[in-house]
Amino acid sequence: MAVCYTERMKHTALVTGSSRGIGAGIARRFAEEGHRVAIHYREREAEARALYTELSESGCSVMLVCGDITDEAQAGEIVSRVRETFGFIDVLVNNAGIALPTQLVTDTSLADWRRVMDSNVTGMFLVTNAALPEMVSQKRGTIVNISSMWGVTGGSCEVAYSASKAAVIGYTKSLAKEVAPSGIRVNCIAPGFILTDMARCFPEDVVAGICEETPLLRAGTPADVAAAVLFLASEESSFITGQVLCVDGGRCI
Ligand code: NDP
């Protein structure tokens, strides 16, 4: 069970896609550090609610918010609901995303291409556009986007996914320049292989092979990513913006 600090709350963080996997790990870590956390989900209400119950019973300040980030109205509603409950959103973590089954690019349908771009790029754009005006007017706030090592290196048979995650990096760098004069920092994390539902679709021997190819010889955990997000959202990184931090056990070296 999580152990939470009881001192005054520090920040409000909205973590998209925190019903499970990496997002749940980020939400848990922020809550344990004493931040107010909006746990966001789309379909997996039971999992999101279980995390909410676990954290709130430990004394953490958390709320639940549902919505499809690819829908402009719902993206706006997610941000509005968090503000109504917790006030100003200090930290936005754009984590929600999907992967496609590994396939040749010529086997990727237009519908799949659009789905992955909508989920991984357009959703981030919509949620950020809903949250950003208030950050700009208050001249504070931090955004952390979750890309992928495939967005850095490119991945064979992962062309659509890699392109979407490279777009997250381009978006991060451009937005960082645009809003830096307003005192807002924007960075991204490029995780390597992290054991979540998204990664569990691979057979055991493939997972073992990936671990062997990783200099640190293991898969990552949501907690590994959460620690890096916490750093990029904190004052400890106050002179860092527009950067891509690879949390990948050395795979991108
Ligand atoms: P999971 O599949 O475990 O979880 C995905 C999360 O995103 C869920 O909470 C899901 O909500 C949410 N989500 C997906 N689409 C939407 C949508 N349209 N609207 C709202 N919420 C949505 O993924 P991971 O935890 O593994 O991945 C999290 C992020 O990290 C993704 O961006 C992924 O690309 C990235 N990443 C993951 C890696 C890995 O190895 N796992 C490696 C590199 C990057 P719900 O469950 O409620 O439907």
PDB file of C-alpha atoms and ligand atoms in Angstrom:
ATOM      1  CA  MET A   1       0.000   0.000   0.000  1.00  0.00           C
ATOM      2  CA  ALA A   2       1.222   3.499  -0.805  1.00  0.00           C
ATOM      3  CA  VAL A   3       2.667   5.633   1.976  1.00  0.00           C
ATOM      4  CA  CYS A   4       1.689   9.263   1.512  1.00  0.00           C
ATOM      5  CA  TYR A   5       3.112  12.439   2.948  1.00  0.00           C
ATOM      6  CA  THR A   6       0.668  14.343   5.098  1.00  0.00           C
ATOM      7  CA  GLU A   7       2.204  17.793   4.743  1.00  0.00           C
ATOM      8  CA  ARG A   8       0.556  20.477   2.609  1.00  0.00           C
ATOM      9  CA  MET A   9      -0.067  19.417  -0.987  1.00  0.00           C
ATOM     10  CA  LYS A  10       2.344  20.807  -3.539  1.00  0.00           C
ATOM     11  CA  HIS A  11       1.043  20.596  -7.109  1.00  0.00           C
ATOM     12  CA  THR A  12      -1.884  19.354  -9.149  1.00  0.00           C
ATOM     13  CA  ALA A  13      -0.936  16.821 -11.808  1.00  0.00           C
ATOM     14  CA  LEU A  14      -3.152  15.490 -14.585  1.00  0.00           C
ATOM     15  CA  VAL A  15      -1.819  12.185 -15.911  1.00  0.00           C
ATOM     16  CA  THR A  16      -3.630  11.037 -19.033  1.00  0.00           C
ATOM     17  CA  GLY A  17      -4.057   7.285 -19.414  1.00  0.00           C
ATOM     18  CA  SER A  18      -3.373   6.488 -15.763  1.00  0.00           C
ATOM     19  CA  SER A  19      -5.827   3.609 -15.388  1.00  0.00           C
ATOM     20  CA  ARG A  20      -2.918   1.198 -15.840  1.00  0.00           C
ATOM     21  CA  GLY A  21       0.665   0.715 -16.975  1.00  0.00           C
ATOM     22  CA  ILE A  22       3.094   3.625 -17.077  1.00  0.00           C
ATOM     23  CA  GLY A  23       0.401   6.237 -16.388  1.00  0.00           C
ATOM     24  CA  ALA A  24      -0.725   4.411 -13.240  1.00  0.00           C
ATOM     25  CA  GLY A  25       2.911   4.288 -12.095  1.00  0.00           C
ATOM     26  CA  ILE A  26       3.284   8.034 -12.670  1.00  0.00           C
ATOM     27  CA  ALA A  27       0.011   8.824 -10.877  1.00  0.00           C
ATOM     28  CA  ARG A  28       1.002   6.635  -7.917  1.00  0.00           C
ATOM     29  CA  ARG A  29       4.439   8.272  -7.590  1.00  0.00           C
ATOM     30  CA  PHE A  30       3.080  11.829  -7.794  1.00  0.00           C
ATOM     31  CA  ALA A  31       0.392  11.029  -5.212  1.00  0.00           C
ATOM     32  CA  GLU A  32       2.947   9.435  -2.887  1.00  0.00           C
ATOM     33  CA  GLU A  33       5.054  12.600  -3.167  1.00  0.00           C
ATOM     34  CA  GLY A  34       2.119  14.627  -1.868  1.00  0.00           C
ATOM     35  CA  HIS A  35       0.795  16.069  -5.118  1.00  0.00           C
ATOM     36  CA  ARG A  36      -2.879  16.209  -6.004  1.00  0.00           C
ATOM     37  CA  VAL A  37      -3.387  13.776  -8.858  1.00  0.00           C
ATOM     38  CA  ALA A  38      -6.127  13.414 -11.460  1.00  0.00           C
ATOM     39  CA  ILE A  39      -6.254   9.765 -12.527  1.00  0.00           C
ATOM     40  CA  HIS A  40      -7.555   9.744 -16.075  1.00  0.00           C
ATOM     41  CA  TYR A  41      -8.978   6.783 -17.984  1.00  0.00           C
ATOM     42  CA  ARG A  42     -11.033   6.068 -21.064  1.00  0.00           C
ATOM     43  CA  GLU A  43     -12.454   2.507 -20.805  1.00  0.00           C
ATOM     44  CA  ARG A  44     -10.800   0.773 -17.870  1.00  0.00           C
ATOM     45  CA  GLU A  45     -12.925   2.257 -15.131  1.00  0.00           C
ATOM     46  CA  ALA A  46     -12.453  -0.669 -12.724  1.00  0.00           C
ATOM     47  CA  GLU A  47      -8.661  -0.385 -12.858  1.00  0.00           C
ATOM     48  CA  ALA A  48      -8.723   3.393 -12.508  1.00  0.00           C
ATOM     49  CA  ARG A  49     -11.139   3.141  -9.594  1.00  0.00           C
ATOM     50  CA  ALA A  50      -8.955   0.521  -7.864  1.00  0.00           C
ATOM     51  CA  LEU A  51      -5.954   2.878  -8.088  1.00  0.00           C
ATOM     52  CA  TYR A  52      -8.103   5.768  -6.854  1.00  0.00           C
ATOM     53  CA  THR A  53      -9.297   3.716  -3.868  1.00  0.00           C
ATOM     54  CA  GLU A  54      -5.799   2.488  -3.004  1.00  0.00           C
ATOM     55  CA  LEU A  55      -4.338   5.989  -3.060  1.00  0.00           C
ATOM     56  CA  SER A  56      -7.208   7.811  -1.375  1.00  0.00           C
ATOM     57  CA  GLU A  57      -7.288   5.212   1.432  1.00  0.00           C
ATOM     58  CA  SER A  58      -3.587   5.957   1.946  1.00  0.00           C
ATOM     59  CA  GLY A  59      -4.399   9.625   2.488  1.00  0.00           C
ATOM     60  CA  CYS A  60      -3.447  10.858  -0.989  1.00  0.00           C
ATOM     61  CA  SER A  61      -5.423  13.599  -2.708  1.00  0.00           C
ATOM     62  CA  VAL A  62      -6.693  12.024  -5.924  1.00  0.00           C
ATOM     63  CA  MET A  63      -9.654  12.289  -8.278  1.00  0.00           C
ATOM     64  CA  LEU A  64     -10.965  10.286 -11.216  1.00  0.00           C
ATOM     65  CA  VAL A  65     -11.683  11.749 -14.628  1.00  0.00           C
ATOM     66  CA  CYS A  66     -12.861   9.941 -17.751  1.00  0.00           C
ATOM     67  CA  GLY A  67     -12.744  10.849 -21.426  1.00  0.00           C
ATOM     68  CA  ASP A  68     -11.425  10.078 -24.880  1.00  0.00           C
ATOM     69  CA  ILE A  69      -8.511  12.422 -25.562  1.00  0.00           C
ATOM     70  CA  THR A  70      -9.002  12.141 -29.327  1.00  0.00           C
ATOM     71  CA  ASP A  71     -12.317  13.996 -29.043  1.00  0.00           C
ATOM     72  CA  GLU A  72     -11.903  17.781 -28.716  1.00  0.00           C
ATOM     73  CA  ALA A  73     -14.954  18.276 -26.498  1.00  0.00           C
ATOM     74  CA  GLN A  74     -13.957  15.419 -24.185  1.00  0.00           C
ATOM     75  CA  ALA A  75     -10.359  16.639 -23.977  1.00  0.00           C
ATOM     76  CA  GLY A  76     -11.662  20.047 -22.892  1.00  0.00           C
ATOM     77  CA  GLU A  77     -14.029  18.440 -20.400  1.00  0.00           C
ATOM     78  CA  ILE A  78     -11.195  16.414 -18.824  1.00  0.00           C
ATOM     79  CA  VAL A  79      -9.220  19.599 -18.171  1.00  0.00           C
ATOM     80  CA  SER A  80     -12.297  21.512 -16.915  1.00  0.00           C
ATOM     81  CA  ARG A  81     -13.225  18.762 -14.471  1.00  0.00           C
ATOM     82  CA  VAL A  82      -9.727  18.678 -12.994  1.00  0.00           C
ATOM     83  CA  ARG A  83      -9.750  22.469 -12.578  1.00  0.00           C
ATOM     84  CA  GLU A  84     -13.186  22.387 -10.910  1.00  0.00           C
ATOM     85  CA  THR A  85     -11.949  19.863  -8.357  1.00  0.00           C
ATOM     86  CA  PHE A  86      -8.320  20.809  -7.816  1.00  0.00           C
ATOM     87  CA  GLY A  87      -7.868  24.255  -9.392  1.00  0.00           C
ATOM     88  CA  PHE A  88      -4.847  25.157 -11.499  1.00  0.00           C
ATOM     89  CA  ILE A  89      -3.133  22.253 -13.289  1.00  0.00           C
ATOM     90  CA  ASP A  90       0.575  22.653 -12.521  1.00  0.00           C
ATOM     91  CA  VAL A  91       1.743  19.480 -14.241  1.00  0.00           C
ATOM     92  CA  LEU A  92       0.293  17.897 -17.362  1.00  0.00           C
ATOM     93  CA  VAL A  93       1.613  14.456 -18.250  1.00  0.00           C
ATOM     94  CA  ASN A  94       0.520  13.412 -21.747  1.00  0.00           C
ATOM     95  CA  ASN A  95       0.930   9.681 -21.335  1.00  0.00           C
ATOM     96  CA  ALA A  96      -2.171   8.087 -22.931  1.00  0.00           C
ATOM     97  CA  GLY A  97      -1.374   6.278 -26.134  1.00  0.00           C
ATOM     98  CA  ILE A  98      -1.732   3.100 -28.127  1.00  0.00           C
ATOM     99  CA  ALA A  99       0.535   0.781 -30.101  1.00  0.00           C
ATOM    100  CA  LEU A 100      -0.324  -1.280 -33.158  1.00  0.00           C
ATOM    101  CA  PRO A 101       0.606  -4.931 -33.636  1.00  0.00           C
ATOM    102  CA  THR A 102       4.017  -5.163 -35.329  1.00  0.00           C
ATOM    103  CA  GLN A 103       3.454  -5.133 -39.086  1.00  0.00           C
ATOM    104  CA  LEU A 104       5.005  -4.029 -42.350  1.00  0.00           C
ATOM    105  CA  VAL A 105       4.087  -0.479 -43.233  1.00  0.00           C
ATOM    106  CA  THR A 106       2.444  -1.769 -46.418  1.00  0.00           C
ATOM    107  CA  ASP A 107       0.143  -3.898 -44.240  1.00  0.00           C
ATOM    108  CA  THR A 108      -0.856  -0.892 -42.135  1.00  0.00           C
ATOM    109  CA  SER A 109      -4.353   0.273 -43.033  1.00  0.00           C
ATOM    110  CA  LEU A 110      -5.235   3.934 -43.300  1.00  0.00           C
ATOM    111  CA  ALA A 111      -7.663   3.400 -40.410  1.00  0.00           C
ATOM    112  CA  ASP A 112      -4.851   2.046 -38.188  1.00  0.00           C
ATOM    113  CA  TRP A 113      -2.512   4.880 -39.231  1.00  0.00           C
ATOM    114  CA  ARG A 114      -5.177   7.442 -38.322  1.00  0.00           C
ATOM    115  CA  ARG A 115      -5.984   5.658 -35.030  1.00  0.00           C
ATOM    116  CA  VAL A 116      -2.378   5.695 -33.872  1.00  0.00           C
ATOM    117  CA  MET A 117      -1.827   9.323 -34.941  1.00  0.00           C
ATOM    118  CA  ASP A 118      -5.097  10.399 -33.303  1.00  0.00           C
ATOM    119  CA  SER A 119      -4.332   8.606 -30.039  1.00  0.00           C
ATOM    120  CA  ASN A 120      -0.640   9.483 -29.738  1.00  0.00           C
ATOM    121  CA  VAL A 121      -0.425  12.919 -31.357  1.00  0.00           C
ATOM    122  CA  THR A 122      -3.841  14.568 -31.746  1.00  0.00           C
ATOM    123  CA  GLY A 123      -4.911  13.599 -28.207  1.00  0.00           C
ATOM    124  CA  MET A 124      -1.783  15.209 -26.744  1.00  0.00           C
ATOM    125  CA  PHE A 125      -2.414  18.333 -28.842  1.00  0.00           C
ATOM    126  CA  LEU A 126      -6.052  18.590 -27.715  1.00  0.00           C
ATOM    127  CA  VAL A 127      -5.443  18.083 -23.991  1.00  0.00           C
ATOM    128  CA  THR A 128      -2.503  20.478 -24.046  1.00  0.00           C
ATOM    129  CA  ASN A 129      -4.501  23.127 -25.913  1.00  0.00           C
ATOM    130  CA  ALA A 130      -7.179  22.885 -23.235  1.00  0.00           C
ATOM    131  CA  ALA A 131      -4.670  23.218 -20.381  1.00  0.00           C
ATOM    132  CA  LEU A 132      -2.193  25.686 -21.865  1.00  0.00           C
ATOM    133  CA  PRO A 133      -4.058  29.042 -21.884  1.00  0.00           C
ATOM    134  CA  GLU A 134      -4.337  29.067 -18.094  1.00  0.00           C
ATOM    135  CA  MET A 135      -0.667  28.071 -17.756  1.00  0.00           C
ATOM    136  CA  VAL A 136       0.291  30.932 -20.070  1.00  0.00           C
ATOM    137  CA  SER A 137      -1.848  33.441 -18.205  1.00  0.00           C
ATOM    138  CA  GLN A 138      -0.376  32.329 -14.868  1.00  0.00           C
ATOM    139  CA  LYS A 139       3.132  32.070 -16.346  1.00  0.00           C
ATOM    140  CA  ARG A 140       3.803  28.684 -14.753  1.00  0.00           C
ATOM    141  CA  GLY A 141       3.307  25.011 -15.408  1.00  0.00           C
ATOM    142  CA  THR A 142       5.182  21.991 -16.698  1.00  0.00           C
ATOM    143  CA  ILE A 143       4.304  19.537 -19.439  1.00  0.00           C
ATOM    144  CA  VAL A 144       5.862  16.099 -19.814  1.00  0.00           C
ATOM    145  CA  ASN A 145       5.011  14.089 -22.918  1.00  0.00           C
ATOM    146  CA  ILE A 146       5.581  10.357 -23.198  1.00  0.00           C
ATOM    147  CA  SER A 147       7.249   9.470 -26.483  1.00  0.00           C
ATOM    148  CA  SER A 148       9.148   6.216 -27.062  1.00  0.00           C
ATOM    149  CA  MET A 149      12.635   5.074 -27.969  1.00  0.00           C
ATOM    150  CA  TRP A 150      11.113   4.178 -31.356  1.00  0.00           C
ATOM    151  CA  GLY A 151      10.429   7.877 -31.804  1.00  0.00           C
ATOM    152  CA  VAL A 152      14.182   8.457 -31.394  1.00  0.00           C
ATOM    153  CA  THR A 153      15.637   5.535 -33.357  1.00  0.00           C
ATOM    154  CA  GLY A 154      12.735   4.404 -35.583  1.00  0.00           C
ATOM    155  CA  GLY A 155      11.508   0.833 -35.367  1.00  0.00           C
ATOM    156  CA  SER A 156      11.179  -1.673 -38.190  1.00  0.00           C
ATOM    157  CA  CYS A 157       7.581  -2.971 -38.438  1.00  0.00           C
ATOM    158  CA  GLU A 158       6.608  -0.150 -36.053  1.00  0.00           C
ATOM    159  CA  VAL A 159       6.516   2.607 -38.685  1.00  0.00           C
ATOM    160  CA  ALA A 160       3.183   4.203 -37.777  1.00  0.00           C
ATOM    161  CA  TYR A 161       3.871   4.023 -34.041  1.00  0.00           C
ATOM    162  CA  SER A 162       7.454   5.315 -34.475  1.00  0.00           C
ATOM    163  CA  ALA A 163       6.249   8.190 -36.666  1.00  0.00           C
ATOM    164  CA  SER A 164       3.662   9.152 -34.034  1.00  0.00           C
ATOM    165  CA  LYS A 165       6.269   9.083 -31.274  1.00  0.00           C
ATOM    166  CA  ALA A 166       8.747  11.102 -33.374  1.00  0.00           C
ATOM    167  CA  ALA A 167       5.929  13.636 -33.765  1.00  0.00           C
ATOM    168  CA  VAL A 168       5.679  13.797 -29.970  1.00  0.00           C
ATOM    169  CA  ILE A 169       9.368  14.759 -29.891  1.00  0.00           C
ATOM    170  CA  GLY A 170       8.979  17.452 -32.593  1.00  0.00           C
ATOM    171  CA  TYR A 171       5.912  18.792 -30.822  1.00  0.00           C
ATOM    172  CA  THR A 172       7.759  18.875 -27.492  1.00  0.00           C
ATOM    173  CA  LYS A 173      10.748  20.810 -28.862  1.00  0.00           C
ATOM    174  CA  SER A 174       8.587  23.315 -30.759  1.00  0.00           C
ATOM    175  CA  LEU A 175       6.169  23.917 -27.908  1.00  0.00           C
ATOM    176  CA  ALA A 176       9.071  24.271 -25.474  1.00  0.00           C
ATOM    177  CA  LYS A 177      10.417  27.166 -27.566  1.00  0.00           C
ATOM    178  CA  GLU A 178       6.977  28.723 -27.967  1.00  0.00           C
ATOM    179  CA  VAL A 179       6.033  28.782 -24.286  1.00  0.00           C
ATOM    180  CA  ALA A 180       9.418  29.165 -22.587  1.00  0.00           C
ATOM    181  CA  PRO A 181       8.999  32.974 -22.423  1.00  0.00           C
ATOM    182  CA  SER A 182       5.783  32.298 -20.471  1.00  0.00           C
ATOM    183  CA  GLY A 183       7.735  30.324 -17.872  1.00  0.00           C
ATOM    184  CA  ILE A 184       6.390  26.948 -18.986  1.00  0.00           C
ATOM    185  CA  ARG A 185       8.717  23.988 -19.518  1.00  0.00           C
ATOM    186  CA  VAL A 186       7.930  21.146 -21.931  1.00  0.00           C
ATOM    187  CA  ASN A 187       9.986  17.950 -22.044  1.00  0.00           C
ATOM    188  CA  CYS A 188       9.498  14.388 -23.076  1.00  0.00           C
ATOM    189  CA  ILE A 189      10.484  10.930 -21.962  1.00  0.00           C
ATOM    190  CA  ALA A 190      11.386   8.213 -24.445  1.00  0.00           C
ATOM    191  CA  PRO A 191      10.844   4.924 -22.619  1.00  0.00           C
ATOM    192  CA  GLY A 192      12.413   1.710 -23.823  1.00  0.00           C
ATOM    193  CA  PHE A 193      10.735  -1.631 -23.177  1.00  0.00           C
ATOM    194  CA  ILE A 194       8.513  -1.213 -20.124  1.00  0.00           C
ATOM    195  CA  LEU A 195       6.505  -4.131 -18.751  1.00  0.00           C
ATOM    196  CA  THR A 196       2.850  -3.084 -19.108  1.00  0.00           C
ATOM    197  CA  ASP A 197      -0.203  -4.438 -20.968  1.00  0.00           C
ATOM    198  CA  MET A 198       1.205  -2.807 -24.124  1.00  0.00           C
ATOM    199  CA  ALA A 199       4.409  -4.848 -23.829  1.00  0.00           C
ATOM    200  CA  ARG A 200       2.877  -8.066 -22.495  1.00  0.00           C
ATOM    201  CA  CYS A 201       1.544  -8.948 -25.946  1.00  0.00           C
ATOM    202  CA  PHE A 202       5.076 -10.155 -26.821  1.00  0.00           C
ATOM    203  CA  PRO A 203       5.894 -13.859 -26.260  1.00  0.00           C
ATOM    204  CA  GLU A 204       8.297 -14.709 -23.410  1.00  0.00           C
ATOM    205  CA  ASP A 205      11.234 -15.532 -25.697  1.00  0.00           C
ATOM    206  CA  VAL A 206      10.870 -12.163 -27.460  1.00  0.00           C
ATOM    207  CA  VAL A 207      10.835 -10.377 -24.082  1.00  0.00           C
ATOM    208  CA  ALA A 208      13.967 -12.317 -23.034  1.00  0.00           C
ATOM    209  CA  GLY A 209      15.657 -11.272 -26.306  1.00  0.00           C
ATOM    210  CA  ILE A 210      14.767  -7.612 -25.748  1.00  0.00           C
ATOM    211  CA  CYS A 211      16.212  -7.780 -22.228  1.00  0.00           C
ATOM    212  CA  GLU A 212      19.430  -9.310 -23.604  1.00  0.00           C
ATOM    213  CA  GLU A 213      19.747  -6.448 -26.115  1.00  0.00           C
ATOM    214  CA  THR A 214      19.315  -3.890 -23.340  1.00  0.00           C
ATOM    215  CA  PRO A 215      22.652  -2.795 -21.831  1.00  0.00           C
ATOM    216  CA  LEU A 216      21.152  -2.887 -18.319  1.00  0.00           C
ATOM    217  CA  LEU A 217      19.846  -6.399 -19.118  1.00  0.00           C
ATOM    218  CA  ARG A 218      16.275  -5.939 -17.945  1.00  0.00           C
ATOM    219  CA  ALA A 219      12.915  -4.539 -18.917  1.00  0.00           C
ATOM    220  CA  GLY A 220      11.893  -1.219 -17.400  1.00  0.00           C
ATOM    221  CA  THR A 221       9.040  -0.670 -14.974  1.00  0.00           C
ATOM    222  CA  PRO A 222       6.407   2.062 -14.739  1.00  0.00           C
ATOM    223  CA  ALA A 223       8.258   3.210 -11.593  1.00  0.00           C
ATOM    224  CA  ASP A 224      11.431   3.793 -13.657  1.00  0.00           C
ATOM    225  CA  VAL A 225       9.493   6.122 -15.967  1.00  0.00           C
ATOM    226  CA  ALA A 226       7.646   7.782 -13.087  1.00  0.00           C
ATOM    227  CA  ALA A 227      10.920   8.776 -11.397  1.00  0.00           C
ATOM    228  CA  ALA A 228      12.060  10.551 -14.578  1.00  0.00           C
ATOM    229  CA  VAL A 229       8.703  12.303 -15.035  1.00  0.00           C
ATOM    230  CA  LEU A 230       8.807  13.490 -11.435  1.00  0.00           C
ATOM    231  CA  PHE A 231      12.266  14.967 -12.040  1.00  0.00           C
ATOM    232  CA  LEU A 232      11.196  16.769 -15.234  1.00  0.00           C
ATOM    233  CA  ALA A 233       8.112  18.149 -13.494  1.00  0.00           C
ATOM    234  CA  SER A 234      10.051  19.351 -10.460  1.00  0.00           C
ATOM    235  CA  GLU A 235      12.093  22.434  -9.649  1.00  0.00           C
ATOM    236  CA  GLU A 236      15.178  20.191  -9.818  1.00  0.00           C
ATOM    237  CA  SER A 237      14.930  20.507 -13.607  1.00  0.00           C
ATOM    238  CA  SER A 238      14.039  24.203 -13.711  1.00  0.00           C
ATOM    239  CA  PHE A 239      16.625  25.009 -16.454  1.00  0.00           C
ATOM    240  CA  ILE A 240      15.707  22.020 -18.642  1.00  0.00           C
ATOM    241  CA  THR A 241      13.206  22.361 -21.464  1.00  0.00           C
ATOM    242  CA  GLY A 242      12.633  20.841 -24.916  1.00  0.00           C
ATOM    243  CA  GLN A 243      14.613  17.726 -24.008  1.00  0.00           C
ATOM    244  CA  VAL A 244      14.131  14.030 -24.666  1.00  0.00           C
ATOM    245  CA  LEU A 245      15.110  11.866 -21.701  1.00  0.00           C
ATOM    246  CA  CYS A 246      15.569   8.207 -22.685  1.00  0.00           C
ATOM    247  CA  VAL A 247      14.482   5.839 -19.925  1.00  0.00           C
ATOM    248  CA  ASP A 248      15.469   2.691 -21.755  1.00  0.00           C
ATOM    249  CA  GLY A 249      18.225   0.839 -19.914  1.00  0.00           C
ATOM    250  CA  GLY A 250      20.720   2.149 -22.463  1.00  0.00           C
ATOM    251  CA  ARG A 251      19.061   0.880 -25.637  1.00  0.00           C
ATOM    252  CA  CYS A 252      19.394   4.192 -27.465  1.00  0.00           C
ATOM    253  CA  ILE A 253      23.096   4.606 -26.730  1.00  0.00           C
TER     254      ILE A 253
HETATM  255  P1  NDP B   1      -1.168   0.783 -21.701  1.00  0.00           P
HETATM  256  O1  NDP B   1      -1.738   0.184 -22.926  1.00  0.00           O
HETATM  257  O2  NDP B   1      -0.855  -0.101 -20.539  1.00  0.00           O
HETATM  258  O3  NDP B   1      -2.116   1.991 -21.189  1.00  0.00           O
HETATM  259  C1  NDP B   1      -2.536   2.972 -22.097  1.00  0.00           C
HETATM  260  C2  NDP B   1      -3.316   4.045 -21.360  1.00  0.00           C
HETATM  261  O4  NDP B   1      -3.721   5.047 -22.310  1.00  0.00           O
HETATM  262  C3  NDP B   1      -4.587   3.508 -20.712  1.00  0.00           C
HETATM  263  O5  NDP B   1      -4.784   4.160 -19.481  1.00  0.00           O
HETATM  264  C4  NDP B   1      -5.688   3.909 -21.700  1.00  0.00           C
HETATM  265  O6  NDP B   1      -6.948   4.148 -21.073  1.00  0.00           O
HETATM  266  C5  NDP B   1      -5.136   5.232 -22.218  1.00  0.00           C
HETATM  267  N1  NDP B   1      -5.646   5.600 -23.529  1.00  0.00           N
HETATM  268  C6  NDP B   1      -5.352   5.062 -24.741  1.00  0.00           C
HETATM  269  N2  NDP B   1      -6.023   5.687 -25.721  1.00  0.00           N
HETATM  270  C7  NDP B   1      -6.761   6.660 -25.121  1.00  0.00           C
HETATM  271  C8  NDP B   1      -7.677   7.631 -25.599  1.00  0.00           C
HETATM  272  N3  NDP B   1      -7.995   7.752 -26.890  1.00  0.00           N
HETATM  273  N4  NDP B   1      -8.256   8.466 -24.696  1.00  0.00           N
HETATM  274  C9  NDP B   1      -7.964   8.364 -23.395  1.00  0.00           C
HETATM  275  N5  NDP B   1      -7.117   7.457 -22.875  1.00  0.00           N
HETATM  276  C10 NDP B   1      -6.532   6.607 -23.726  1.00  0.00           C
HETATM  277  O7  NDP B   1       0.136   1.575 -22.185  1.00  0.00           O
HETATM  278  P2  NDP B   1       1.537   1.823 -21.474  1.00  0.00           P
HETATM  279  O8  NDP B   1       1.349   2.152 -20.057  1.00  0.00           O
HETATM  280  O9  NDP B   1       2.454   0.718 -21.854  1.00  0.00           O
HETATM  281  O10 NDP B   1       2.025   3.117 -22.293  1.00  0.00           O
HETATM  282  C11 NDP B   1       1.801   4.434 -21.818  1.00  0.00           C
HETATM  283  C12 NDP B   1       2.513   5.392 -22.765  1.00  0.00           C
HETATM  284  O11 NDP B   1       3.901   5.045 -22.827  1.00  0.00           O
HETATM  285  C13 NDP B   1       1.989   5.335 -24.205  1.00  0.00           C
HETATM  286  O12 NDP B   1       2.002   6.621 -24.748  1.00  0.00           O
HETATM  287  C14 NDP B   1       3.020   4.446 -24.893  1.00  0.00           C
HETATM  288  O13 NDP B   1       3.074   4.687 -26.276  1.00  0.00           O
HETATM  289  C15 NDP B   1       4.294   4.846 -24.174  1.00  0.00           C
HETATM  290  N6  NDP B   1       5.348   3.854 -24.233  1.00  0.00           N
HETATM  291  C16 NDP B   1       5.176   2.595 -23.714  1.00  0.00           C
HETATM  292  C17 NDP B   1       6.208   1.660 -23.772  1.00  0.00           C
HETATM  293  C18 NDP B   1       6.088   0.278 -23.222  1.00  0.00           C
HETATM  294  O14 NDP B   1       7.017  -0.528 -23.423  1.00  0.00           O
HETATM  295  N7  NDP B   1       5.051  -0.068 -22.509  1.00  0.00           N
HETATM  296  C19 NDP B   1       7.494   2.006 -24.394  1.00  0.00           C
HETATM  297  C20 NDP B   1       7.568   3.345 -24.891  1.00  0.00           C
HETATM  298  C21 NDP B   1       6.532   4.228 -24.806  1.00  0.00           C
HETATM  299  P3  NDP B   1      -8.014   2.932 -20.798  1.00  0.00           P
HETATM  300  O15 NDP B   1      -7.212   1.783 -20.276  1.00  0.00           O
HETATM  301  O16 NDP B   1      -8.935   3.457 -19.760  1.00  0.00           O
HETATM  302  O17 NDP B   1      -8.667   2.660 -22.091  1.00  0.00           O
END
